[in-house]
mmCIF file with all atom_site columns, C-alpha atoms in Angstrom:
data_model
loop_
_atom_site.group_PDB
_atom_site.id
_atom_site.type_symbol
_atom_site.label_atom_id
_atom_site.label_alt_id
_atom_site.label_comp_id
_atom_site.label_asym_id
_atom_site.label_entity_id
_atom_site.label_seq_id
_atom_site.pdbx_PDB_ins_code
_atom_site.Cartn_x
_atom_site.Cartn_y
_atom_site.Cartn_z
_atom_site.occupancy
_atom_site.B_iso_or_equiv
_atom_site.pdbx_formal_charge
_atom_site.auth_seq_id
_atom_site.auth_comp_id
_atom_site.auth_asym_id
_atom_site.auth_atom_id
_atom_site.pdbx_PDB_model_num
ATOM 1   C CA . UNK N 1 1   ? 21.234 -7.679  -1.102  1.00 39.00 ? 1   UNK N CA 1
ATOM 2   C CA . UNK N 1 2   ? 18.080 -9.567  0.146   1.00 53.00 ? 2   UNK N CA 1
ATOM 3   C CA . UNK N 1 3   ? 16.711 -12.726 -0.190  1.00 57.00 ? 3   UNK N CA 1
ATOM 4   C CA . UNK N 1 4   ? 12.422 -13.609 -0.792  1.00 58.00 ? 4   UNK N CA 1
ATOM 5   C CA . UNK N 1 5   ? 10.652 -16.029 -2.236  1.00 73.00 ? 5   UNK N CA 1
ATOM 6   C CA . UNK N 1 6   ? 9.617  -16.049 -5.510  1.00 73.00 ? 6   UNK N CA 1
ATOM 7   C CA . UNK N 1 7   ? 5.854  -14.589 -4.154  1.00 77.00 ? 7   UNK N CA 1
ATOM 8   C CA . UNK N 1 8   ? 7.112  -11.905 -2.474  1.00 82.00 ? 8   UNK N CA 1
ATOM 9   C CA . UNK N 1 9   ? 9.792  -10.693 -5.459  1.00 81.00 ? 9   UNK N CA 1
ATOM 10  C CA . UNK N 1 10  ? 6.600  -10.912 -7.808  1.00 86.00 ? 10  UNK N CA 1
ATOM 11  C CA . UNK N 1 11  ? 4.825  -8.625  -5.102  1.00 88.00 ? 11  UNK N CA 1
ATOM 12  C CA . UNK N 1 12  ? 8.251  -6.400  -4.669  1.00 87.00 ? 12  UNK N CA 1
ATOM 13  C CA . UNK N 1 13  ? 8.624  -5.912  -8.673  1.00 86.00 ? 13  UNK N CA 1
ATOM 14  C CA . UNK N 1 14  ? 4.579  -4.661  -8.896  1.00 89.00 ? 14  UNK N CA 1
ATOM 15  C CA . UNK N 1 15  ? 5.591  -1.978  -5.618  1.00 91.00 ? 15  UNK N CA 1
ATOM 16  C CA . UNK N 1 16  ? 9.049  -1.108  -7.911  1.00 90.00 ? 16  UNK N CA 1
ATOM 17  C CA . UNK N 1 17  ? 6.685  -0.242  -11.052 1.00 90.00 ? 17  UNK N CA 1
ATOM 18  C CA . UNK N 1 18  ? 4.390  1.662   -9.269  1.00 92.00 ? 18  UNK N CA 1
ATOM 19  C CA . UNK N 1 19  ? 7.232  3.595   -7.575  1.00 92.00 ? 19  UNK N CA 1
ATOM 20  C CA . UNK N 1 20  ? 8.503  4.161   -10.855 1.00 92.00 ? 20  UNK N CA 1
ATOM 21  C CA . UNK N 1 21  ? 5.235  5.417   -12.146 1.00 94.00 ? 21  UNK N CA 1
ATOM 22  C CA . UNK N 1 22  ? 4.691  7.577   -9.283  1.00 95.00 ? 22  UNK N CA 1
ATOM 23  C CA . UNK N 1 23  ? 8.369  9.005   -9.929  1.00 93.00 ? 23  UNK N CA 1
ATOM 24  C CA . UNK N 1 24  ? 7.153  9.646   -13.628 1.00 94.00 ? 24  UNK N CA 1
ATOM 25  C CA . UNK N 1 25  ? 3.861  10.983  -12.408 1.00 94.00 ? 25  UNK N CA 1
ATOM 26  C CA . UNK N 1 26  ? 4.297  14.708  -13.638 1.00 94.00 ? 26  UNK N CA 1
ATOM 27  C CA . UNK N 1 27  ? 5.435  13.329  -17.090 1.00 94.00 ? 27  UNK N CA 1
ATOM 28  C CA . UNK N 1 28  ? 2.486  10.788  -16.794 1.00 94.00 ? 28  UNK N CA 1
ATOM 29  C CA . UNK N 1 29  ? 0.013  13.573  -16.292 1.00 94.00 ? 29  UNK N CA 1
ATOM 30  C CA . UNK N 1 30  ? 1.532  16.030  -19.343 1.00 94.00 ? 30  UNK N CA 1
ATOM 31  C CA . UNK N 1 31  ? 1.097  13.248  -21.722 1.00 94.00 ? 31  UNK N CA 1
ATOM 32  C CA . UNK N 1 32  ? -2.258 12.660  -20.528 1.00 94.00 ? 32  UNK N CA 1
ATOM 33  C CA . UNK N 1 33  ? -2.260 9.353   -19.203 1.00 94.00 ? 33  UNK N CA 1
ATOM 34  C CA . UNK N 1 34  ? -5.040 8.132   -16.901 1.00 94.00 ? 34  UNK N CA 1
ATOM 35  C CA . UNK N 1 35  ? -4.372 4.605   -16.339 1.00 94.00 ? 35  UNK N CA 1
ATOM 36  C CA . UNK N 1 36  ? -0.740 2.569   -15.447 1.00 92.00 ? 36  UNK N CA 1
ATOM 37  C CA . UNK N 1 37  ? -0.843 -1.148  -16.224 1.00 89.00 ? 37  UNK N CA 1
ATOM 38  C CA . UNK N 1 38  ? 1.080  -3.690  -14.137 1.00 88.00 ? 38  UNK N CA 1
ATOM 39  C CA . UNK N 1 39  ? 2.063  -6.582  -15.681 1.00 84.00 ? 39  UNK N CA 1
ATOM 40  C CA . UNK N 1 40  ? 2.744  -10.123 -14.142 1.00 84.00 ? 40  UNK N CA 1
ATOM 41  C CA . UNK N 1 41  ? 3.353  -13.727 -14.730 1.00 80.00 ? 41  UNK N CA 1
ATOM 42  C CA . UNK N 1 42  ? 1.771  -15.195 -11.624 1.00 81.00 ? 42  UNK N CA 1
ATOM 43  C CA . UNK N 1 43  ? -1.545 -15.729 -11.185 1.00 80.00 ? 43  UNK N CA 1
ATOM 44  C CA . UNK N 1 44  ? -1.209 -16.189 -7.796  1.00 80.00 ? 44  UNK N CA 1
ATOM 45  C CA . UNK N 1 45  ? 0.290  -12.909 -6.806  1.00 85.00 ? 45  UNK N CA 1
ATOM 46  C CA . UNK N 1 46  ? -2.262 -10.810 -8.240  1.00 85.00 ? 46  UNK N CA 1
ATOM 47  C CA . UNK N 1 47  ? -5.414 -11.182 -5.539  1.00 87.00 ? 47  UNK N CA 1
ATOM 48  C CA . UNK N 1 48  ? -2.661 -10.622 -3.142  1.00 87.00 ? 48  UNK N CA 1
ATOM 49  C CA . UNK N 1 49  ? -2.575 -6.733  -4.036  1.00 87.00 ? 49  UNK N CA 1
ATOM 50  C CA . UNK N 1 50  ? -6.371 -6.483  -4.070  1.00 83.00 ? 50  UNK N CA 1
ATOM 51  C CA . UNK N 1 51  ? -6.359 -7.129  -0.350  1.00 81.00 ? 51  UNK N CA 1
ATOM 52  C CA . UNK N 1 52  ? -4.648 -6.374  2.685   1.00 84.00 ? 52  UNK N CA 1
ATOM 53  C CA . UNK N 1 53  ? -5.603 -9.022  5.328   1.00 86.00 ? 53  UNK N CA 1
ATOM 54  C CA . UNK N 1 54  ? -2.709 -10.353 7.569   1.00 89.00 ? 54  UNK N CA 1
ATOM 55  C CA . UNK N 1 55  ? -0.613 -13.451 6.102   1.00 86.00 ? 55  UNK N CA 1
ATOM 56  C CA . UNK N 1 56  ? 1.761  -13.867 3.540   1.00 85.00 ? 56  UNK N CA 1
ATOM 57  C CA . UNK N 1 57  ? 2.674  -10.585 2.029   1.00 85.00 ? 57  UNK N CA 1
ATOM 58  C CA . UNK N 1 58  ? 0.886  -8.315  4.020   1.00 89.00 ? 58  UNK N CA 1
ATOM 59  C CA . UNK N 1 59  ? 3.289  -5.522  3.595   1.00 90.00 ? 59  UNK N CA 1
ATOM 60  C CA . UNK N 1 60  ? 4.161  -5.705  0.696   1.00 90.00 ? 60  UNK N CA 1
ATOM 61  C CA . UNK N 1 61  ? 0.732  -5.707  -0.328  1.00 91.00 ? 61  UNK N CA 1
ATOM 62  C CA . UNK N 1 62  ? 0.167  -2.371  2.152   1.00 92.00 ? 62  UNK N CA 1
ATOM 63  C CA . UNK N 1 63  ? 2.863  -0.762  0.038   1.00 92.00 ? 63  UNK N CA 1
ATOM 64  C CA . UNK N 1 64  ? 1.315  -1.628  -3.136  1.00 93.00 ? 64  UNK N CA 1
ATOM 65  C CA . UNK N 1 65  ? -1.628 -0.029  -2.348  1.00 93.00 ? 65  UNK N CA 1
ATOM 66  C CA . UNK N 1 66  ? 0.066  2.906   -0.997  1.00 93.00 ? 66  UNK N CA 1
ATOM 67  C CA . UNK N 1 67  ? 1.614  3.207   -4.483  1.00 94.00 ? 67  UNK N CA 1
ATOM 68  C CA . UNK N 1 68  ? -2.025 2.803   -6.157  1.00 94.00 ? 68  UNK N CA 1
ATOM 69  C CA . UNK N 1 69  ? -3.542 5.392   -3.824  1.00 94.00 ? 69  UNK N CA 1
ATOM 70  C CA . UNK N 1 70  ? -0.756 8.047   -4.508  1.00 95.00 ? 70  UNK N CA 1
ATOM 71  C CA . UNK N 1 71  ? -1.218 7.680   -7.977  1.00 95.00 ? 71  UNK N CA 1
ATOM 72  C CA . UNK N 1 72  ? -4.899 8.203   -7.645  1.00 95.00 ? 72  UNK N CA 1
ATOM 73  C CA . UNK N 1 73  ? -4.129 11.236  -6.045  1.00 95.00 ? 73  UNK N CA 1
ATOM 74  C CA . UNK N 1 74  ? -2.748 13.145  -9.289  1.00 95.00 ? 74  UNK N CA 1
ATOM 75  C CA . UNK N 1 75  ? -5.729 11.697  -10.826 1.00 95.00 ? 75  UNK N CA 1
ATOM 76  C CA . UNK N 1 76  ? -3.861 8.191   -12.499 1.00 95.00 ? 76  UNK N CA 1
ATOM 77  C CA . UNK N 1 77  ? -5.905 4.700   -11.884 1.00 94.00 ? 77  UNK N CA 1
ATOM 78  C CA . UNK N 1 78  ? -3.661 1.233   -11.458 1.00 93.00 ? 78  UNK N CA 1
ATOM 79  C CA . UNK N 1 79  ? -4.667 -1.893  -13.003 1.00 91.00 ? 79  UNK N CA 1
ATOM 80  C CA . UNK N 1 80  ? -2.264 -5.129  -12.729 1.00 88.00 ? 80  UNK N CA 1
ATOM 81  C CA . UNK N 1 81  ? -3.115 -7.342  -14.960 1.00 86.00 ? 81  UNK N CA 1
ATOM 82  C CA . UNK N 1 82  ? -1.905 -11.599 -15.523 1.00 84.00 ? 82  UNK N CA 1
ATOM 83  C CA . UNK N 1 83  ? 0.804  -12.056 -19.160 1.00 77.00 ? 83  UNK N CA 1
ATOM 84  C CA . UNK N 1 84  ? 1.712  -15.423 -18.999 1.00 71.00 ? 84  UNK N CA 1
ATOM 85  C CA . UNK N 1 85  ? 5.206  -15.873 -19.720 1.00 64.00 ? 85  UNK N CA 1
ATOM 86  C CA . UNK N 1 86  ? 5.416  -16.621 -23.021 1.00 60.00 ? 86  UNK N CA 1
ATOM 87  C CA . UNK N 1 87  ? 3.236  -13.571 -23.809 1.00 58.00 ? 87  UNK N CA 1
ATOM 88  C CA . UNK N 1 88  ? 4.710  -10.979 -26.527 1.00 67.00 ? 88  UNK N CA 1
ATOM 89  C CA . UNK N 1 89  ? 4.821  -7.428  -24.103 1.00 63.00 ? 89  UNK N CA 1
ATOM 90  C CA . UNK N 1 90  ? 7.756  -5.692  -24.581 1.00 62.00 ? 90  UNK N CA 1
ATOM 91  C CA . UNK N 1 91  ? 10.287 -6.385  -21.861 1.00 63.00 ? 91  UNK N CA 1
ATOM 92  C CA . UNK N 1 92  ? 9.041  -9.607  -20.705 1.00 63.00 ? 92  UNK N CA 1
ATOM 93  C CA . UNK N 1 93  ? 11.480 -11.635 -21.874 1.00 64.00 ? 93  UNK N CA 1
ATOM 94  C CA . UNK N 1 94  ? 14.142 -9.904  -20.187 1.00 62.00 ? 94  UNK N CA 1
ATOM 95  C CA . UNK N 1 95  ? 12.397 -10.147 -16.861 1.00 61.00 ? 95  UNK N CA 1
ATOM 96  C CA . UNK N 1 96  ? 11.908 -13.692 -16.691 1.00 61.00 ? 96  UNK N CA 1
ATOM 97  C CA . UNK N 1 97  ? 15.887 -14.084 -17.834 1.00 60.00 ? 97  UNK N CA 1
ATOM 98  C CA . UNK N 1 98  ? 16.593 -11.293 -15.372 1.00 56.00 ? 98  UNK N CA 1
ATOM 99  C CA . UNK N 1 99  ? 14.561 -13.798 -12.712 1.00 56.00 ? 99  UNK N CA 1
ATOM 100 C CA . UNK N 1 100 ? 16.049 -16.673 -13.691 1.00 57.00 ? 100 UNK N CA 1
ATOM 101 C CA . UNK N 1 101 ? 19.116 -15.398 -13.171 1.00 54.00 ? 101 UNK N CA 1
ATOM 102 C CA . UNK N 1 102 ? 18.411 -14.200 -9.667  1.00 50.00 ? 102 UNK N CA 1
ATOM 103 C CA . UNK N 1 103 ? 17.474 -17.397 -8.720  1.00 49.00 ? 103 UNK N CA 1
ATOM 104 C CA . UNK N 1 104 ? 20.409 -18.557 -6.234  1.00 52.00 ? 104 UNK N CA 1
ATOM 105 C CA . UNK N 1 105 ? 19.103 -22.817 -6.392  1.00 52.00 ? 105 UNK N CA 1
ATOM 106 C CA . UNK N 1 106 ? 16.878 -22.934 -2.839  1.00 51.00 ? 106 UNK N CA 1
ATOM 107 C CA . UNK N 1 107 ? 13.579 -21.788 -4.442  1.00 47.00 ? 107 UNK N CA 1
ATOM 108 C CA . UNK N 1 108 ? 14.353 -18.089 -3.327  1.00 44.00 ? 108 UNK N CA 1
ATOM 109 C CA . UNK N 1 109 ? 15.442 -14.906 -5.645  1.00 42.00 ? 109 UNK N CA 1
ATOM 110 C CA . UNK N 1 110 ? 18.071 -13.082 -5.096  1.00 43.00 ? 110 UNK N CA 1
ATOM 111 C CA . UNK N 1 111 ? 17.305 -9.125  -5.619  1.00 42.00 ? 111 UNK N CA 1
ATOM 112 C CA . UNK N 1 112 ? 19.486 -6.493  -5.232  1.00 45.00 ? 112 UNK N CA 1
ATOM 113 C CA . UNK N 1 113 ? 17.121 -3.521  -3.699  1.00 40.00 ? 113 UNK N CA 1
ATOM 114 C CA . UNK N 1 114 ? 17.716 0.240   -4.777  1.00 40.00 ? 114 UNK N CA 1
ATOM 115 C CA . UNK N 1 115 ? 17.736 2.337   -2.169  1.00 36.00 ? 115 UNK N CA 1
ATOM 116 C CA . UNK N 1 116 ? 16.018 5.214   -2.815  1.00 39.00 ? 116 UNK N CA 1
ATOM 117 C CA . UNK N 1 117 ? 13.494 7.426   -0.910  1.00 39.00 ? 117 UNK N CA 1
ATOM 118 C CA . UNK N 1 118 ? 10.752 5.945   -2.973  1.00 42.00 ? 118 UNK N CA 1
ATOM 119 C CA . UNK N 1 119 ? 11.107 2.173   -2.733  1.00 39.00 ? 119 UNK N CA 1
ATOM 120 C CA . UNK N 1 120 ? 11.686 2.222   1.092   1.00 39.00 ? 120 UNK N CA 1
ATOM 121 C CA . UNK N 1 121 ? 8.470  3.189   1.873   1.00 39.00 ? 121 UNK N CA 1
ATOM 122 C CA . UNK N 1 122 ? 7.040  0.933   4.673   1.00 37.00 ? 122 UNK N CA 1
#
């Protein structure tokens, strides 16, 4: 189990979809999908994966665009987009409970990380 500030898990959870979507790619590409959406609550996170200068979530940001350029390579474009919290997608409820529940009090979350081949890419 690790510990992150809330920036960073926002950052980690957009590398875990795209590592899921990359796992899915083959059923992706036989139902003829040609785009992946992202979704996420904070603003502030999102210019983070549009550029990889140093500071604050460099890597993470690296391995997000890893993610983006291997899907791009069996022909599948990435766009993360901002849903506020409140907004209606499917699932986003559970997220911010799931987040809130990670919380552990200091102004860090708690995530348990899967380890598998695809999300310890560095």
């Amino acid at each position: 189990m690790g510990r992150m500030e809330v920036s960073y898990a926002k950052l980690w959870v957009i590398g875990l979809a795209l590592d899921m979507a990359i796992e899915k790619r083959e059923t992706l590409q036989r139902r003829g999908v040609k785009t992946v959406g992202v979704f996420s609550d904070s603003q502030a996170t999102i210019p983070r994966t549009a550029h990889l200068e140093p500071g604050p979530g460099q890597r993470l940001a690296r391995q997000i665009n890893r993610g983006v350029q291997a899907l791009l390579a069996h022909g599948i474009a990435t766009e993360v987009h901002r849903a506020p919290g409140d907004s209606s997608i499917p699932g986003n409820e559970e997220a911010d409970h799931q987040a809130n529940f990670a919380q552990d009090g200091s102004g860090s979350t708690v995530i348990e990380r899967p380890y598998t081949s695809a999300s310890n890419r560095t």
